[in-house]
PDB file of C-alpha atoms in Angstrom:
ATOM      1  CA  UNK T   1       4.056  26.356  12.893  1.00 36.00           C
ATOM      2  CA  UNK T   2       1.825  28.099  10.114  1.00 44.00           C
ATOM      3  CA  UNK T   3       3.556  26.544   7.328  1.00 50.00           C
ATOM      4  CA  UNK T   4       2.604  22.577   9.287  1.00 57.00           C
ATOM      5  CA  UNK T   5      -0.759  22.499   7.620  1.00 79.00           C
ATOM      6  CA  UNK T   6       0.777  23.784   3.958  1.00 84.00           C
ATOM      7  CA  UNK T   7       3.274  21.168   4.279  1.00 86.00           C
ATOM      8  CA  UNK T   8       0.637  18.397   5.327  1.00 87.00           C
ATOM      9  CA  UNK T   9      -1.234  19.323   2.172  1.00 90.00           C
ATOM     10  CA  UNK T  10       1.697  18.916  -0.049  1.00 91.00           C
ATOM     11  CA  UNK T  11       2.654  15.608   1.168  1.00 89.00           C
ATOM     12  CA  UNK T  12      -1.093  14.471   0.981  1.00 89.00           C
ATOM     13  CA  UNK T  13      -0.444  15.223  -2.810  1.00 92.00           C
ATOM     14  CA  UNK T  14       2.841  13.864  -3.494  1.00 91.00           C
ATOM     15  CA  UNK T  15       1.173  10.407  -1.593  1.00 87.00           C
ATOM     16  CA  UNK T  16      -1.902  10.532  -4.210  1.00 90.00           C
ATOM     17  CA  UNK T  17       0.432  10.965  -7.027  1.00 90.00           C
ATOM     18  CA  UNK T  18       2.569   8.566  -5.991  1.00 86.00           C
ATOM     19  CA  UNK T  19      -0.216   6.143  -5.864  1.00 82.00           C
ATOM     20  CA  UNK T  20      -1.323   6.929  -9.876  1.00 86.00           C
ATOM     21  CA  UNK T  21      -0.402   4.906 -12.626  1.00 80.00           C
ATOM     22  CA  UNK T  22      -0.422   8.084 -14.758  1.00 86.00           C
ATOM     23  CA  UNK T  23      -0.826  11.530 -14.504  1.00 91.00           C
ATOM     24  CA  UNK T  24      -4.105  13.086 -13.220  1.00 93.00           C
ATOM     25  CA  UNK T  25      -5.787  15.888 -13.826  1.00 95.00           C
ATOM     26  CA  UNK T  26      -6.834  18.825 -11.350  1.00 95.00           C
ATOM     27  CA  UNK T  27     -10.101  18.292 -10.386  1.00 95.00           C
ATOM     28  CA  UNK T  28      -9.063  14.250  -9.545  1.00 94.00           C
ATOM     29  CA  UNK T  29      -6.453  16.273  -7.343  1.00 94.00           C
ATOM     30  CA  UNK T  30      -8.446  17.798  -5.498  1.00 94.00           C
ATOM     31  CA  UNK T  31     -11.284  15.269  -5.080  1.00 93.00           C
ATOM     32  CA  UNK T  32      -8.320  12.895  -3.608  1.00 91.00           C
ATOM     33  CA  UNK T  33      -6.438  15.046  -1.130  1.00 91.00           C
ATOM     34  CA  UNK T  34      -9.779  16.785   0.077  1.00 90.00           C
ATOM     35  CA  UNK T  35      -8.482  20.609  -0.965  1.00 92.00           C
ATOM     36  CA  UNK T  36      -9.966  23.600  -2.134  1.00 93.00           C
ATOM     37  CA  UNK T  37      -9.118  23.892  -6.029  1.00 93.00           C
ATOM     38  CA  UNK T  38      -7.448  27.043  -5.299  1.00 93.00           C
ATOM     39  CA  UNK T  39      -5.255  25.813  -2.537  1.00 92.00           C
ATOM     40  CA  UNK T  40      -4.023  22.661  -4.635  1.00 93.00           C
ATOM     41  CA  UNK T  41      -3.398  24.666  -7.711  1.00 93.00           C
ATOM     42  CA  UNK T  42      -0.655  26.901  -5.690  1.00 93.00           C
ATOM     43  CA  UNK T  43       0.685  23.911  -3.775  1.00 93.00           C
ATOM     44  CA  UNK T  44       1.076  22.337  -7.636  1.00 94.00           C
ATOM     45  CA  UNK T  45       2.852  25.465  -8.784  1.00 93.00           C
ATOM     46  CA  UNK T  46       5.289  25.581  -5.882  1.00 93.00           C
ATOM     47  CA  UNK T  47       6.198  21.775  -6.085  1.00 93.00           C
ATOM     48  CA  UNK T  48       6.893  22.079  -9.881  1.00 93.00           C
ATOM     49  CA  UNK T  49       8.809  25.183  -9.584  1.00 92.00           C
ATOM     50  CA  UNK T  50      10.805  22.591  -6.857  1.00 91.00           C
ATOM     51  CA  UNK T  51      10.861  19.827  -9.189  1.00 89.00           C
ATOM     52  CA  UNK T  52       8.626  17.396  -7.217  1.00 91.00           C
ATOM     53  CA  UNK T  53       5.548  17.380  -9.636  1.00 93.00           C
ATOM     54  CA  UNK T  54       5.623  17.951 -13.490  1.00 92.00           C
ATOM     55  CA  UNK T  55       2.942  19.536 -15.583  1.00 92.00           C
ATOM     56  CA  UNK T  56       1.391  18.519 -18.622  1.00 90.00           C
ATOM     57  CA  UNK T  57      -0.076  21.191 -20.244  1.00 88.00           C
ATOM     58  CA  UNK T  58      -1.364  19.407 -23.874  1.00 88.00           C
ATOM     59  CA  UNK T  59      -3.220  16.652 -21.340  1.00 89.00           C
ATOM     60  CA  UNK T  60      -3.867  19.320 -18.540  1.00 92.00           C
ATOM     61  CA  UNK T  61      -2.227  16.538 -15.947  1.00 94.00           C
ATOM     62  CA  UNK T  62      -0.285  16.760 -13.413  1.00 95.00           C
ATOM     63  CA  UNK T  63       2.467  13.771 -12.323  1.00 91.00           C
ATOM     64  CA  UNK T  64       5.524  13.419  -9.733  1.00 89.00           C
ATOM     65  CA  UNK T  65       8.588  15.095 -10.843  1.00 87.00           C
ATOM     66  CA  UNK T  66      12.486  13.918 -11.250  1.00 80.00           C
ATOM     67  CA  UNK T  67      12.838  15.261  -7.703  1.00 83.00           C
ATOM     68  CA  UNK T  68      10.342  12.833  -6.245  1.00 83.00           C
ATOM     69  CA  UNK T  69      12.184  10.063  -7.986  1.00 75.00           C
ATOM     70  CA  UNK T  70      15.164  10.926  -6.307  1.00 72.00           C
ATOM     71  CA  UNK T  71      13.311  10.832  -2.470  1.00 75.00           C
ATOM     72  CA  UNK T  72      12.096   7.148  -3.535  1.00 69.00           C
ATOM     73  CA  UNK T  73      15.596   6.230  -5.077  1.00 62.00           C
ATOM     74  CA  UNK T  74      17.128   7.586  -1.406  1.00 63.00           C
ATOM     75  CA  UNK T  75      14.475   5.267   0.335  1.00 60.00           C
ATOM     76  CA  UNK T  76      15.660   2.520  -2.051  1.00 58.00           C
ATOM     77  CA  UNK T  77      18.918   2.257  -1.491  1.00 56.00           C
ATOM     78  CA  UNK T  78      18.542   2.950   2.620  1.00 51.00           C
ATOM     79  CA  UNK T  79      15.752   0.559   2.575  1.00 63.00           C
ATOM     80  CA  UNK T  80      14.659   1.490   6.142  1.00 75.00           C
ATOM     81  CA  UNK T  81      11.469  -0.695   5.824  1.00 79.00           C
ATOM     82  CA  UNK T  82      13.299  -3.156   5.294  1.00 80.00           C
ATOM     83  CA  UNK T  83      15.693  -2.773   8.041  1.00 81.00           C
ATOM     84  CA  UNK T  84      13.093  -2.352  10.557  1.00 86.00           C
ATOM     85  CA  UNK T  85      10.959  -5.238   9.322  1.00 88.00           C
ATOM     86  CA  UNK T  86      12.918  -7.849   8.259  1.00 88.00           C
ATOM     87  CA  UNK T  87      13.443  -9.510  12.394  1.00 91.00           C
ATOM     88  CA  UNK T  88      10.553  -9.200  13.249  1.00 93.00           C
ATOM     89  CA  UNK T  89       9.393 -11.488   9.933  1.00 93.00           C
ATOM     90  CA  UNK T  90      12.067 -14.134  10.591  1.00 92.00           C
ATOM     91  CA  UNK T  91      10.244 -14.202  14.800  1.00 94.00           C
ATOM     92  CA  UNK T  92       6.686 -14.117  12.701  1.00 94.00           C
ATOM     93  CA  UNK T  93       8.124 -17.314  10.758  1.00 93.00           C
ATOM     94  CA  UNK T  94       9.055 -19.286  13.630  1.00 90.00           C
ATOM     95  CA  UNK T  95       5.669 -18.200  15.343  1.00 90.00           C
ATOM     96  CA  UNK T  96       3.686 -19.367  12.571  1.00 88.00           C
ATOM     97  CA  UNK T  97       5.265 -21.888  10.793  1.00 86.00           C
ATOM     98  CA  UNK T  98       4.766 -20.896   7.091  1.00 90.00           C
ATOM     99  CA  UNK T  99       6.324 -18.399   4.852  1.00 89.00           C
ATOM    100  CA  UNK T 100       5.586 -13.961   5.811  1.00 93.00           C
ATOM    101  CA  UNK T 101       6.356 -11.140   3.649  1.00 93.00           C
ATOM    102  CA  UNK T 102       6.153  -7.490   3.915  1.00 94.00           C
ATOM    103  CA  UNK T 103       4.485  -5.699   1.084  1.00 92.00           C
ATOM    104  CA  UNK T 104       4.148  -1.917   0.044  1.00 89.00           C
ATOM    105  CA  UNK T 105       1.404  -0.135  -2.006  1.00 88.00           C
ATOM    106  CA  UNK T 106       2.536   0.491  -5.473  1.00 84.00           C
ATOM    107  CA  UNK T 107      -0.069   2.218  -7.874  1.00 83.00           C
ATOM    108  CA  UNK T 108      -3.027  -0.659  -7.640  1.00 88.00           C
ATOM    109  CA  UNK T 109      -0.287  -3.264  -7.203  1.00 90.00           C
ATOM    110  CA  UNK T 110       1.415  -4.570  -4.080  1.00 91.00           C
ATOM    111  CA  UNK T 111       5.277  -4.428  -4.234  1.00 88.00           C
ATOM    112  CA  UNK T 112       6.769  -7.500  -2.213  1.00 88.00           C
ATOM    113  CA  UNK T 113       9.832  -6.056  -0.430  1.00 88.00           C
ATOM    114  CA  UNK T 114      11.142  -8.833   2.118  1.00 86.00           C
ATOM    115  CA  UNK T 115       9.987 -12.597   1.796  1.00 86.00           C
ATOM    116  CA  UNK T 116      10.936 -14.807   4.673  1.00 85.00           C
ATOM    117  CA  UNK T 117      10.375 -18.849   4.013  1.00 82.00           C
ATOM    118  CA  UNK T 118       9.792 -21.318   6.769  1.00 77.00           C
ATOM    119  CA  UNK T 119      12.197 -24.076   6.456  1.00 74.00           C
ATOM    120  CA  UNK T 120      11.478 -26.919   3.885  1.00 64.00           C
ATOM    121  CA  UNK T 121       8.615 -25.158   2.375  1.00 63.00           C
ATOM    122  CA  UNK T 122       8.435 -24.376  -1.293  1.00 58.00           C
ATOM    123  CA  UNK T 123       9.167 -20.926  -2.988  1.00 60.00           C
ATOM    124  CA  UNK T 124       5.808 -18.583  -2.991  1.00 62.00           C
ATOM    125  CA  UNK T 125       4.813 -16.283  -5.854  1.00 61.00           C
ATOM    126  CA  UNK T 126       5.566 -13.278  -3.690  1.00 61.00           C
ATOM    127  CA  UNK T 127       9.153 -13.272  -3.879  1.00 64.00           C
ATOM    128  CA  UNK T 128      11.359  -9.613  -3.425  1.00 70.00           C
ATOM    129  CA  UNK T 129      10.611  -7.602  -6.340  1.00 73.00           C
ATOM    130  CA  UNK T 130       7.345  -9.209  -7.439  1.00 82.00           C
ATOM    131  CA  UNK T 131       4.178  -6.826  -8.315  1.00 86.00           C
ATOM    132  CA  UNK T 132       0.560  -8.106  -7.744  1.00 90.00           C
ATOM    133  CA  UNK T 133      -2.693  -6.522  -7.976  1.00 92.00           C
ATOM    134  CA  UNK T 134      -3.325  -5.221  -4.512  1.00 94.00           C
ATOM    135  CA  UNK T 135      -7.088  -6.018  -4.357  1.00 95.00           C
ATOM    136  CA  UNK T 136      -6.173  -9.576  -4.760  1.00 95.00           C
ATOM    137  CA  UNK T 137      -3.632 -10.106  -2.194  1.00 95.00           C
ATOM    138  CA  UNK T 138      -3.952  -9.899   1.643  1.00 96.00           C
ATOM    139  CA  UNK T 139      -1.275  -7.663   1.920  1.00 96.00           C
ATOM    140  CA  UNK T 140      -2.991  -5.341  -0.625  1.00 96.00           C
ATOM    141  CA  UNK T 141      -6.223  -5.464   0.903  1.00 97.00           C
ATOM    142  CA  UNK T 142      -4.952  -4.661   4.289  1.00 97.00           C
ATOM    143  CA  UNK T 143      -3.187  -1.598   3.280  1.00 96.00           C
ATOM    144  CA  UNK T 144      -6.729  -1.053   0.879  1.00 96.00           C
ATOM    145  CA  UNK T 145      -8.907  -1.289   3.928  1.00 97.00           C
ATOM    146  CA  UNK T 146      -7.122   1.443   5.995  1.00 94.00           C
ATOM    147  CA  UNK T 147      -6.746   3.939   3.118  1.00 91.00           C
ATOM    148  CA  UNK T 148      -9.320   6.898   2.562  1.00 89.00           C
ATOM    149  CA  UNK T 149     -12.242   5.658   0.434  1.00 90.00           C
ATOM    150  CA  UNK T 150     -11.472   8.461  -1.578  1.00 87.00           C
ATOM    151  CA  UNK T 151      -8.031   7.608  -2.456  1.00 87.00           C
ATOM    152  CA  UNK T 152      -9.576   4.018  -2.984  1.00 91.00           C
ATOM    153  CA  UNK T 153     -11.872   5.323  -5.659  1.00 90.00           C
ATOM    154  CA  UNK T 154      -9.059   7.356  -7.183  1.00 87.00           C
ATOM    155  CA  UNK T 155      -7.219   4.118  -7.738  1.00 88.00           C
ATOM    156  CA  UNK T 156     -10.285   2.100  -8.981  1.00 91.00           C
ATOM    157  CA  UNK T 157     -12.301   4.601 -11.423  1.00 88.00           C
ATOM    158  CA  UNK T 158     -13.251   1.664 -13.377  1.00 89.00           C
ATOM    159  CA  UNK T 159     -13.903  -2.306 -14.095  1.00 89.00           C
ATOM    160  CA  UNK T 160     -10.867  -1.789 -15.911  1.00 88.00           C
ATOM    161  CA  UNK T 161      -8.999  -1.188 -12.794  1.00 89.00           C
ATOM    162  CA  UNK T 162      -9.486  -4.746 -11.854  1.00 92.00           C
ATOM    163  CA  UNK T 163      -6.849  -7.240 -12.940  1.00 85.00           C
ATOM    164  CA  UNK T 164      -8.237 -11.107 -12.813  1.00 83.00           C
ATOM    165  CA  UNK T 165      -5.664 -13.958 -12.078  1.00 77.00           C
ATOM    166  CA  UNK T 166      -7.707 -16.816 -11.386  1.00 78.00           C
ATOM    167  CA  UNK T 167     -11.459 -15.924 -12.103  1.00 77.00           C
ATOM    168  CA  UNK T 168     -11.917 -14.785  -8.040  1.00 83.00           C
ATOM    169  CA  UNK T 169     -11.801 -12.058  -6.127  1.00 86.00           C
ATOM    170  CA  UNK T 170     -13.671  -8.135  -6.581  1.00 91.00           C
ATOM    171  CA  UNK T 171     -14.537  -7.397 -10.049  1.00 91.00           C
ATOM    172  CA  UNK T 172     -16.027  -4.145  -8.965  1.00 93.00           C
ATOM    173  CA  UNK T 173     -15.620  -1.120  -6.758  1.00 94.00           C
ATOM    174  CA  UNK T 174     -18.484  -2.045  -4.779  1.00 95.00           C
ATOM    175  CA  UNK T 175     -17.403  -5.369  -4.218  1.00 95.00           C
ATOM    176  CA  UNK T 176     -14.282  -4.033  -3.068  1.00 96.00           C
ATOM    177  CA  UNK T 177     -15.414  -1.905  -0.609  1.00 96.00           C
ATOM    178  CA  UNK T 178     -17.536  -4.850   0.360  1.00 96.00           C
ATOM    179  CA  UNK T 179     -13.617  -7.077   0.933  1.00 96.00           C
ATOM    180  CA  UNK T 180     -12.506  -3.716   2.666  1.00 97.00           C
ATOM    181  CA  UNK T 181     -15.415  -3.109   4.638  1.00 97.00           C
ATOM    182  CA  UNK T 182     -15.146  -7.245   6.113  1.00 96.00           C
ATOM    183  CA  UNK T 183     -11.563  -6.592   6.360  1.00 96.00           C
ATOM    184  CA  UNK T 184     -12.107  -3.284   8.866  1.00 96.00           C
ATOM    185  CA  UNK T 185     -14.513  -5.375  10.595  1.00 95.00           C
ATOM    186  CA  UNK T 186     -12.307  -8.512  10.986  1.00 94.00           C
ATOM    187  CA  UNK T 187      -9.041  -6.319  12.410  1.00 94.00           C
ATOM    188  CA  UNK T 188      -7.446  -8.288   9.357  1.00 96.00           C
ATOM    189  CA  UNK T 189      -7.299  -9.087   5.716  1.00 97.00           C
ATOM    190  CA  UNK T 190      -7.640 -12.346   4.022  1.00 96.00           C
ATOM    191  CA  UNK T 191      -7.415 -13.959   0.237  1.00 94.00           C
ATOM    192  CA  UNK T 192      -7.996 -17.872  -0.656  1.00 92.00           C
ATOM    193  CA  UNK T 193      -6.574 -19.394  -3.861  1.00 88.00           C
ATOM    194  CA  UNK T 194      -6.946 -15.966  -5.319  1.00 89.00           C
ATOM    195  CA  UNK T 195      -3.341 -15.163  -6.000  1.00 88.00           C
ATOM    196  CA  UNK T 196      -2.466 -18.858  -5.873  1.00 88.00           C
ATOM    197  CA  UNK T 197      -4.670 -21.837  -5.849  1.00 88.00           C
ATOM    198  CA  UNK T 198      -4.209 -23.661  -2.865  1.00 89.00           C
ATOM    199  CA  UNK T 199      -2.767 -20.756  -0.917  1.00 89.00           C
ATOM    200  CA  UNK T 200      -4.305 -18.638   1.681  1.00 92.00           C
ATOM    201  CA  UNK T 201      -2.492 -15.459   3.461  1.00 94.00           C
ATOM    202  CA  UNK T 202      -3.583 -13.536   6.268  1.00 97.00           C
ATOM    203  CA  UNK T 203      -2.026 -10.012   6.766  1.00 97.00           C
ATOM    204  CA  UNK T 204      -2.147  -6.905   8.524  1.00 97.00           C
ATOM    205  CA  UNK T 205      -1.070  -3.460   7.680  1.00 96.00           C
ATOM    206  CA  UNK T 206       1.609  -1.491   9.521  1.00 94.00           C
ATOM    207  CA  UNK T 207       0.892   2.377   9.977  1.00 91.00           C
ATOM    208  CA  UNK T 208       2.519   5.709  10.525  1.00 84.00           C
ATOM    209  CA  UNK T 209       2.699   8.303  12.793  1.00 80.00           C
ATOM    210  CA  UNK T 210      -0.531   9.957  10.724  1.00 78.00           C
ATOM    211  CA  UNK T 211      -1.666   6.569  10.606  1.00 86.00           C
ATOM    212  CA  UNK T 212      -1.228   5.914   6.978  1.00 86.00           C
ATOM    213  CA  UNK T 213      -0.746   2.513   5.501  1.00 90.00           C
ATOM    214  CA  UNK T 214       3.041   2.207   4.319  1.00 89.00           C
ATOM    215  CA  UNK T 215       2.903  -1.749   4.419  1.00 92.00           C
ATOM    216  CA  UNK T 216       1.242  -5.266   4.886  1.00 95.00           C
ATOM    217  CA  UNK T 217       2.589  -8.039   6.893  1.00 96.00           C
ATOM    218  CA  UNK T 218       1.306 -11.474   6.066  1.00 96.00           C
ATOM    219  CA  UNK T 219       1.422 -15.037   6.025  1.00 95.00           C
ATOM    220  CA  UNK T 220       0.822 -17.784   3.398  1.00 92.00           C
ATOM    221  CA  UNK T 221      -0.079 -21.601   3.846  1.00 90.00           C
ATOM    222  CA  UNK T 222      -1.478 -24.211   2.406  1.00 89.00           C
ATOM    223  CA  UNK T 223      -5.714 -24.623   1.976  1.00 85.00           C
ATOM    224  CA  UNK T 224      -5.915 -27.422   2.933  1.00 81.00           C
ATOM    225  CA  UNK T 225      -3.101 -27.366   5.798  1.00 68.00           C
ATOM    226  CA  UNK T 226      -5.521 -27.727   8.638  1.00 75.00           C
ATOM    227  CA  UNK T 227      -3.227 -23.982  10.065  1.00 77.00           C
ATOM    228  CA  UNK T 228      -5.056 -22.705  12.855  1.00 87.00           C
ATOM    229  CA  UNK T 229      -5.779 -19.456  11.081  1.00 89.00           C
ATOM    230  CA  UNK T 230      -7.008 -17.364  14.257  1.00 91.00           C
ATOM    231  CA  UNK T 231      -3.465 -18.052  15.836  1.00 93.00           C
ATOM    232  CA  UNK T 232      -1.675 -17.209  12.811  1.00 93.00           C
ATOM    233  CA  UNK T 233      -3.674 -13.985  12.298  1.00 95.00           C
ATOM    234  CA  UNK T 234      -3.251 -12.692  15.646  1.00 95.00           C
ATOM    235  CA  UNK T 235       0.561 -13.671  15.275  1.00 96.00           C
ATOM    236  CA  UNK T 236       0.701 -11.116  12.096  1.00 96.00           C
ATOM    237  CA  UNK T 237      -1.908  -8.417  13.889  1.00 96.00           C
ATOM    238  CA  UNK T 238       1.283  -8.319  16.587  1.00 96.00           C
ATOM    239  CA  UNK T 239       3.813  -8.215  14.371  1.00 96.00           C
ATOM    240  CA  UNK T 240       2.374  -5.529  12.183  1.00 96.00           C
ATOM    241  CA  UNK T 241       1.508  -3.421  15.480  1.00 95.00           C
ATOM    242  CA  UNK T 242       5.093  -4.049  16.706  1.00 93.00           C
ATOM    243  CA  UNK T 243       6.444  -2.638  13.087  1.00 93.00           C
ATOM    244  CA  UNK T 244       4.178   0.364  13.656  1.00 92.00           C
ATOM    245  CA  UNK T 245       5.601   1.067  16.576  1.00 90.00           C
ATOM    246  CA  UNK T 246       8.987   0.797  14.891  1.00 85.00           C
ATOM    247  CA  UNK T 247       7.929   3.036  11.516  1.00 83.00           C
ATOM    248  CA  UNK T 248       5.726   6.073  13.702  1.00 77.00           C
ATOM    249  CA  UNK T 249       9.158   6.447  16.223  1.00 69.00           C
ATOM    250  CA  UNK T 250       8.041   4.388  19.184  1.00 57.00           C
ATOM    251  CA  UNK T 251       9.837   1.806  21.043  1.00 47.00           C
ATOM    252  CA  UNK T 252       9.875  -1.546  20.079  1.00 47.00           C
ATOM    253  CA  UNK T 253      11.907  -4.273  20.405  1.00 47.00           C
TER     254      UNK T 253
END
């Protein structure tokens, strides 16, 4: 049971790293993950010697190692997510009447890993496979809003963290936190003809045992569709509670 908290630590790292677009140096290590400098320096060491994180030492960086690409190709090709989500998006469908996907975190993107279209409606932008910048989206912000804010300031150091699609949406990391902070409030997360004019998407984010963000569930529709968005939102607050459920071990149906 000693070791618990040691491997907690080195899992919170591996998570940060995984979140990077690049390496990072120490001291953004350790700001992240909430460690003492000391303690993340040995858990570094150990998870290099293991192959898990790779050091830089011309840009004193640290990034994830071949072994952590071969946990995320495992996860890949067993797709458990997946597995576990994709009935419970076909019953969200027929609840709602318009187009859900599940979404993961990937860097400051969204990664769209299931898409499930109502019948006779048109093909989204958020097929499988398609990358978006996570602030924009409802699925990103979802996941965004239940993160640390100090992994959320790890990921957006800058304005130049901030992709623009349509001329809307944060610019800034205090107008993010502003989108995250309504988004806490509101139990969900919402965009408007930010990703897509003419397209709105409501989604929630589905937890883990530590309750961690691993995805967003959400729904698209039309502006102007007349939807009755409070139904539809509390359609994908149940579905993403019923996939946490699922993800953290519990029984669901």
């Amino acid at each position: 049971m000693s070791q618990v908290p040691a491997a907690t630590r080195t899992l919170r790292v591996l998570r940060f790293l995984a979140t990077q677009a690049d390496p990072v140096p120490l001291e953004r290590i350790v700001r992240a993950c909430d460690l003492p400098r000391s303690t993340a320096y040995h858990l570094l060491n150990t998870m290099i010697d293991e192959g898990f994180v790779v050091h830089l030492p011309d840009e004193h960086r640290y990034g994830l190692g071949v072994a952590a690409f071969e946990v995320g190709s495992g996860f890949t090709r067993q797709e458990p997510l997946a597995r576990l989500a994709r009935r419970p998006l076909a019953e969200l469908v027929d609840r709602a009447g318009h187009g859900a996907h599940l979404a993961v975190l990937h860097g400051r993107d969204v990664l769209y890993v299931i898409e499930e279209r109502a019948p006779g409606r048109p093909p989204l932008v958020t097929d499988v496979g398609v990358r978006l910048p996570a602030h924009l989206t409802a699925s990103g912000r979802a996941i965004l809003a239940a993160l640390p804010a100090s992994q959320v300031r790890a990921l957006y150091p800058d304005r130049d963290a901030f992709v623009d699609r349509h001329g809307k949406g944060p610019a800034s990391l205090s107008a993010l936190r502003s989108v995250l902070s309504e988004t806490r409030q509101r139990g969900h997360a919402t965009e408007d003809g930010e990703v897509t004019p003419g397209l709105r998407s409501v989604a929630a984010a589905v937890l883990d045992h530590n309750r961690h963000p691993v995805a967003g569930v959400a729904v698209t529709f039309p502006s102007d569709a007349g939807a009755d968005v409070g139904a539809i939102a509390t359609a994908v607050a149940r579905t993403a509670t019923r996939l946490t459920r699922r993800v953290s071990g519990g029984v669901a149906p």
